[in-house]
CSV table of N, CA and C in Angstrom, one decimal:
chain,number,residue,atom,x,y,z
A,1,UNK,N,14.9,-92.3,119.1
A,1,UNK,CA,14.6,-91.2,119.5
A,1,UNK,C,12.9,-91.0,120.0
A,2,UNK,N,12.9,-90.1,121.1
A,2,UNK,CA,11.7,-89.9,121.8
A,2,UNK,C,11.1,-88.8,120.9
A,3,UNK,N,9.7,-89.1,120.5
A,3,UNK,CA,9.0,-88.1,119.7
A,3,UNK,C,7.8,-87.8,120.4
A,4,UNK,N,7.5,-88.3,121.0
A,4,UNK,CA,6.4,-87.7,122.3
A,4,UNK,C,6.3,-88.2,123.5
A,5,UNK,N,5.7,-87.7,124.5
A,5,UNK,CA,5.5,-88.2,125.8
A,5,UNK,C,4.3,-88.0,126.3
A,6,UNK,N,3.7,-88.7,127.3
A,6,UNK,CA,2.2,-88.2,128.1
A,6,UNK,C,2.7,-88.9,129.4
A,7,UNK,N,2.1,-88.2,130.3
A,7,UNK,CA,2.0,-88.8,131.6
A,7,UNK,C,0.6,-89.2,132.2
A,8,UNK,N,0.6,-90.5,132.6
A,8,UNK,CA,-0.8,-91.1,133.2
A,8,UNK,C,-0.9,-91.3,134.3
A,9,UNK,N,-2.0,-91.1,135.3
A,9,UNK,CA,-1.7,-91.6,136.8
A,9,UNK,C,-3.1,-91.9,136.7
A,10,UNK,N,-3.2,-92.9,137.7
A,10,UNK,CA,-4.8,-93.5,138.0
A,10,UNK,C,-4.8,-93.1,139.6
A,11,UNK,N,-6.0,-92.7,139.6
A,11,UNK,CA,-6.3,-92.0,141.2
A,11,UNK,C,-7.2,-93.1,141.4
A,12,UNK,N,-7.0,-93.8,142.5
A,12,UNK,CA,-8.4,-94.4,143.3
A,12,UNK,C,-9.5,-93.7,143.5
A,13,UNK,N,-10.6,-94.0,143.4
A,13,UNK,CA,-12.0,-93.3,143.5
A,13,UNK,C,-13.1,-93.9,144.2
A,14,UNK,N,-13.8,-93.2,145.1
A,14,UNK,CA,-15.1,-93.4,145.6
A,14,UNK,C,-16.5,-93.6,144.6
A,15,UNK,N,-16.5,-92.5,143.9
A,15,UNK,CA,-17.3,-92.5,143.0
A,15,UNK,C,-17.5,-93.5,141.9
A,16,UNK,N,-18.5,-93.6,141.1
A,16,UNK,CA,-18.3,-94.7,139.9
A,16,UNK,C,-17.9,-95.8,140.4
A,17,UNK,N,-18.6,-96.4,141.7
A,17,UNK,CA,-18.4,-97.8,142.2
A,17,UNK,C,-17.0,-97.9,142.3
A,18,UNK,N,-16.2,-97.1,142.8
A,18,UNK,CA,-15.0,-97.3,143.1
A,18,UNK,C,-14.0,-97.4,141.8
A,19,UNK,N,-14.4,-97.1,141.0
A,19,UNK,CA,-13.5,-97.0,139.7
A,19,UNK,C,-12.3,-96.2,139.7
A,20,UNK,N,-11.3,-96.4,139.2
A,20,UNK,CA,-10.1,-95.4,139.1
A,20,UNK,C,-10.3,-94.4,138.1
A,21,UNK,N,-9.9,-93.3,138.4
A,21,UNK,CA,-9.6,-92.3,137.5
A,21,UNK,C,-8.4,-92.4,136.5
A,22,UNK,N,-8.6,-92.0,135.5
A,22,UNK,CA,-7.3,-91.9,134.2
A,22,UNK,C,-6.9,-90.4,134.3
A,23,UNK,N,-6.0,-89.9,135.0
A,23,UNK,CA,-5.7,-88.4,134.5
A,23,UNK,C,-4.3,-88.5,133.6
A,24,UNK,N,-4.5,-87.7,132.7
A,24,UNK,CA,-3.4,-87.5,131.6
A,24,UNK,C,-2.9,-85.9,132.0
A,25,UNK,N,-1.8,-86.0,131.6
A,25,UNK,CA,-0.9,-84.5,131.7
A,25,UNK,C,0.6,-84.4,131.1
A,26,UNK,N,0.8,-83.5,130.6
A,26,UNK,CA,2.3,-83.3,130.1
A,26,UNK,C,2.4,-84.1,128.9
A,27,UNK,N,1.3,-83.6,128.0
A,27,UNK,CA,1.3,-84.8,126.8
A,27,UNK,C,2.2,-83.4,125.7
A,28,UNK,N,3.0,-84.2,125.2
A,28,UNK,CA,3.8,-83.5,124.1
A,28,UNK,C,4.3,-84.4,123.0
A,29,UNK,N,4.6,-83.5,122.1
A,29,UNK,CA,4.8,-84.1,120.7
A,29,UNK,C,5.8,-83.0,120.0
A,30,UNK,N,7.1,-83.7,119.7
A,30,UNK,CA,7.9,-82.7,118.9
A,30,UNK,C,7.3,-81.9,117.8
A,31,UNK,N,7.6,-80.6,117.9
A,31,UNK,CA,7.1,-79.6,117.2
A,31,UNK,C,7.3,-79.9,115.7
A,32,UNK,N,8.3,-80.6,115.3
A,32,UNK,CA,8.5,-80.9,114.0
A,32,UNK,C,7.9,-82.4,113.2
A,33,UNK,N,7.2,-82.5,114.4
A,33,UNK,CA,6.5,-84.0,114.1
A,33,UNK,C,4.9,-84.0,114.4
A,34,UNK,N,4.3,-82.5,114.5
A,34,UNK,CA,3.1,-82.3,115.1
A,34,UNK,C,2.3,-82.6,113.6
A,35,UNK,N,1.0,-83.0,113.8
A,35,UNK,CA,0.2,-83.2,112.6
A,35,UNK,C,0.3,-84.4,111.8
A,36,UNK,N,0.9,-85.4,112.3
A,36,UNK,CA,1.0,-86.6,111.7
A,36,UNK,C,0.6,-87.8,112.5
A,37,UNK,N,-0.4,-87.4,113.4
A,37,UNK,CA,-1.4,-88.4,114.1
A,37,UNK,C,-0.5,-89.5,115.2
A,38,UNK,N,0.6,-88.7,115.6
A,38,UNK,CA,1.3,-89.3,116.5
A,38,UNK,C,0.7,-88.8,118.3
A,39,UNK,N,0.2,-87.5,118.0
A,39,UNK,CA,-0.7,-87.3,119.6
A,39,UNK,C,-2.0,-88.1,119.7
A,40,UNK,N,-2.5,-88.1,118.5
A,40,UNK,CA,-4.0,-89.0,118.4
A,40,UNK,C,-3.7,-90.5,119.0
A,41,UNK,N,-2.4,-91.1,118.4
A,41,UNK,CA,-2.1,-92.6,118.7
A,41,UNK,C,-1.7,-92.6,120.1
A,42,UNK,N,-1.2,-91.7,120.7
A,42,UNK,CA,-0.7,-91.6,122.1
A,42,UNK,C,-1.9,-91.4,123.0
A,43,UNK,N,-3.0,-90.6,122.8
A,43,UNK,CA,-4.2,-90.5,123.2
A,43,UNK,C,-4.8,-91.8,123.2
A,44,UNK,N,-5.2,-92.1,122.2
A,44,UNK,CA,-5.8,-93.6,121.9
A,44,UNK,C,-5.1,-94.7,122.9
A,45,UNK,N,-4.0,-94.8,122.6
A,45,UNK,CA,-3.3,-95.7,123.9
A,45,UNK,C,-3.6,-95.3,125.0
A,46,UNK,N,-3.8,-94.0,125.6
A,46,UNK,CA,-4.2,-93.9,127.1
A,46,UNK,C,-5.5,-94.0,127.4
A,47,UNK,N,-6.6,-93.9,126.3
A,47,UNK,CA,-8.1,-94.4,126.4
A,47,UNK,C,-7.9,-95.6,126.7
A,48,UNK,N,-7.5,-96.4,125.9
A,48,UNK,CA,-7.1,-98.0,125.9
A,48,UNK,C,-7.1,-98.5,127.1
A,49,UNK,N,-5.9,-97.9,127.2
A,49,UNK,CA,-5.2,-98.5,128.9
A,49,UNK,C,-6.3,-98.1,129.8
A,50,UNK,N,-6.7,-97.3,130.0
A,50,UNK,CA,-7.8,-96.6,130.9
A,50,UNK,C,-8.9,-97.5,131.0
A,51,UNK,N,-9.2,-98.1,130.1
A,51,UNK,CA,-10.2,-98.7,129.5
A,51,UNK,C,-10.2,-100.2,130.3
A,52,UNK,N,-9.0,-100.6,129.8
A,52,UNK,CA,-8.4,-101.9,130.3
A,52,UNK,C,-8.1,-102.0,131.8
A,53,UNK,N,-8.1,-101.1,132.5
A,53,UNK,CA,-8.1,-101.0,133.9
A,53,UNK,C,-9.2,-100.9,134.6
A,54,UNK,N,-10.1,-100.5,134.0
A,54,UNK,CA,-11.5,-100.5,134.4
A,54,UNK,C,-11.9,-99.1,134.8
A,55,UNK,N,-11.2,-98.0,134.2
A,55,UNK,CA,-11.6,-96.6,134.7
A,55,UNK,C,-12.9,-96.4,133.7
A,56,UNK,N,-13.8,-95.6,134.5
A,56,UNK,CA,-14.9,-95.5,133.7
A,56,UNK,C,-14.7,-93.6,133.0
A,57,UNK,N,-13.7,-93.0,133.6
A,57,UNK,CA,-13.3,-91.8,132.9
A,57,UNK,C,-12.0,-91.4,132.8
A,58,UNK,N,-11.8,-90.7,131.8
A,58,UNK,CA,-10.2,-90.1,131.8
A,58,UNK,C,-10.4,-88.5,131.7
A,59,UNK,N,-9.8,-87.7,132.5
A,59,UNK,CA,-9.4,-86.4,132.4
A,59,UNK,C,-8.2,-86.2,131.9
A,60,UNK,N,-8.0,-85.0,131.7
A,60,UNK,CA,-6.5,-84.1,131.3
A,60,UNK,C,-6.6,-83.0,131.6
A,61,UNK,N,-5.4,-82.7,132.0
A,61,UNK,CA,-5.0,-80.9,132.1
A,61,UNK,C,-4.3,-80.5,130.8
A,62,UNK,N,-4.6,-79.3,130.6
A,62,UNK,CA,-4.1,-78.5,129.2
A,62,UNK,C,-3.9,-77.0,129.7
A,63,UNK,N,-3.3,-76.4,129.5
A,63,UNK,CA,-3.1,-75.1,129.8
A,63,UNK,C,-4.1,-74.3,129.1
A,64,UNK,N,-4.7,-73.1,129.8
A,64,UNK,CA,-5.7,-72.4,129.1
A,64,UNK,C,-5.2,-71.5,127.8
A,65,UNK,N,-3.9,-71.3,127.9
A,65,UNK,CA,-3.2,-70.7,126.7
A,65,UNK,C,-3.2,-71.7,125.3
A,66,UNK,N,-3.2,-73.0,125.5
A,66,UNK,CA,-3.0,-74.0,124.7
A,66,UNK,C,-4.0,-74.2,123.7
A,67,UNK,N,-4.7,-73.2,123.0
A,67,UNK,CA,-6.1,-73.3,122.2
A,67,UNK,C,-6.0,-74.3,121.3
A,68,UNK,N,-4.8,-74.7,120.5
A,68,UNK,CA,-4.6,-75.5,119.6
A,68,UNK,C,-4.8,-76.8,120.2
A,69,UNK,N,-4.5,-77.1,121.2
A,69,UNK,CA,-4.2,-78.7,122.1
A,69,UNK,C,-5.6,-78.7,122.6
A,70,UNK,N,-6.7,-77.7,123.1
A,70,UNK,CA,-7.9,-77.8,123.2
A,70,UNK,C,-8.9,-78.2,122.2
A,71,UNK,N,-8.6,-77.6,121.2
A,71,UNK,CA,-9.2,-78.1,120.0
A,71,UNK,C,-9.0,-79.8,119.8
A,72,UNK,N,-7.8,-79.8,119.8
A,72,UNK,CA,-7.4,-81.4,119.3
A,72,UNK,C,-8.1,-82.3,120.4
A,73,UNK,N,-8.1,-81.9,121.7
A,73,UNK,CA,-8.7,-82.9,122.7
A,73,UNK,C,-10.1,-82.9,122.3
A,74,UNK,N,-10.9,-81.9,121.8
A,74,UNK,CA,-12.1,-81.9,121.5
A,74,UNK,C,-12.4,-82.7,120.3
A,75,UNK,N,-11.4,-82.8,119.6
A,75,UNK,CA,-11.7,-83.5,118.2
A,75,UNK,C,-11.6,-85.0,118.7
A,76,UNK,N,-11.1,-85.5,119.8
A,76,UNK,CA,-11.2,-86.7,120.4
A,76,UNK,C,-12.2,-87.2,121.2
A,77,UNK,N,-13.1,-86.2,121.3
A,77,UNK,CA,-14.4,-86.3,122.2
A,77,UNK,C,-14.1,-86.0,123.7
A,78,UNK,N,-13.0,-85.0,124.1
A,78,UNK,CA,-13.2,-84.7,125.5
A,78,UNK,C,-14.1,-83.1,125.6
A,79,UNK,N,-14.6,-83.1,126.6
A,79,UNK,CA,-15.2,-81.9,126.8
A,79,UNK,C,-14.9,-81.2,128.0
A,80,UNK,N,-14.9,-79.9,127.9
A,80,UNK,CA,-14.9,-79.1,128.8
A,80,UNK,C,-15.5,-79.5,130.3
A,81,UNK,N,-15.2,-79.6,131.4
A,81,UNK,CA,-16.1,-79.7,132.4
A,81,UNK,C,-15.7,-79.3,134.1
A,82,UNK,N,-14.3,-79.1,133.9
A,82,UNK,CA,-13.7,-78.1,135.0
A,82,UNK,C,-12.9,-77.3,135.0
A,83,UNK,N,-12.9,-76.3,135.9
A,83,UNK,CA,-12.1,-75.3,136.1
A,83,UNK,C,-10.8,-75.5,137.5
A,84,UNK,N,-9.7,-75.7,136.8
A,84,UNK,CA,-8.6,-75.8,137.8
A,84,UNK,C,-8.2,-74.6,138.2
A,85,UNK,N,-7.5,-74.6,139.6
A,85,UNK,CA,-6.5,-73.6,140.2
A,85,UNK,C,-5.4,-74.3,140.3
A,86,UNK,N,-4.3,-73.2,140.7
A,86,UNK,CA,-3.1,-73.7,141.2
A,86,UNK,C,-2.6,-72.8,142.0
A,87,UNK,N,-1.6,-73.3,142.7
A,87,UNK,CA,-1.0,-72.1,143.9
A,87,UNK,C,0.6,-72.4,143.9
A,88,UNK,N,1.7,-71.6,144.0
A,88,UNK,CA,2.8,-71.9,144.1
A,88,UNK,C,3.0,-72.3,145.9
A,89,UNK,N,3.8,-73.0,146.2
A,89,UNK,CA,4.2,-73.2,147.5
A,89,UNK,C,5.7,-72.8,147.7
């Protein structure tokens, strides 16, 4: 059974001596399984994979309304750094 997912993209960069940027989005853990360390394990895997690929930074997207998720990411060492914008096409 699928218990959680995340999407990770690697974006070639010009800054940081051409290092790729790891971008994480769509992190989800089944509601009945939250609080058991699955999200932390998934994010640790993502950070380890980004390091393995030579990324110097990892960024993630989370909706402003997801306050609990933001606290979770801050506990993992993420800091608020960018303001995102979106537009329907």
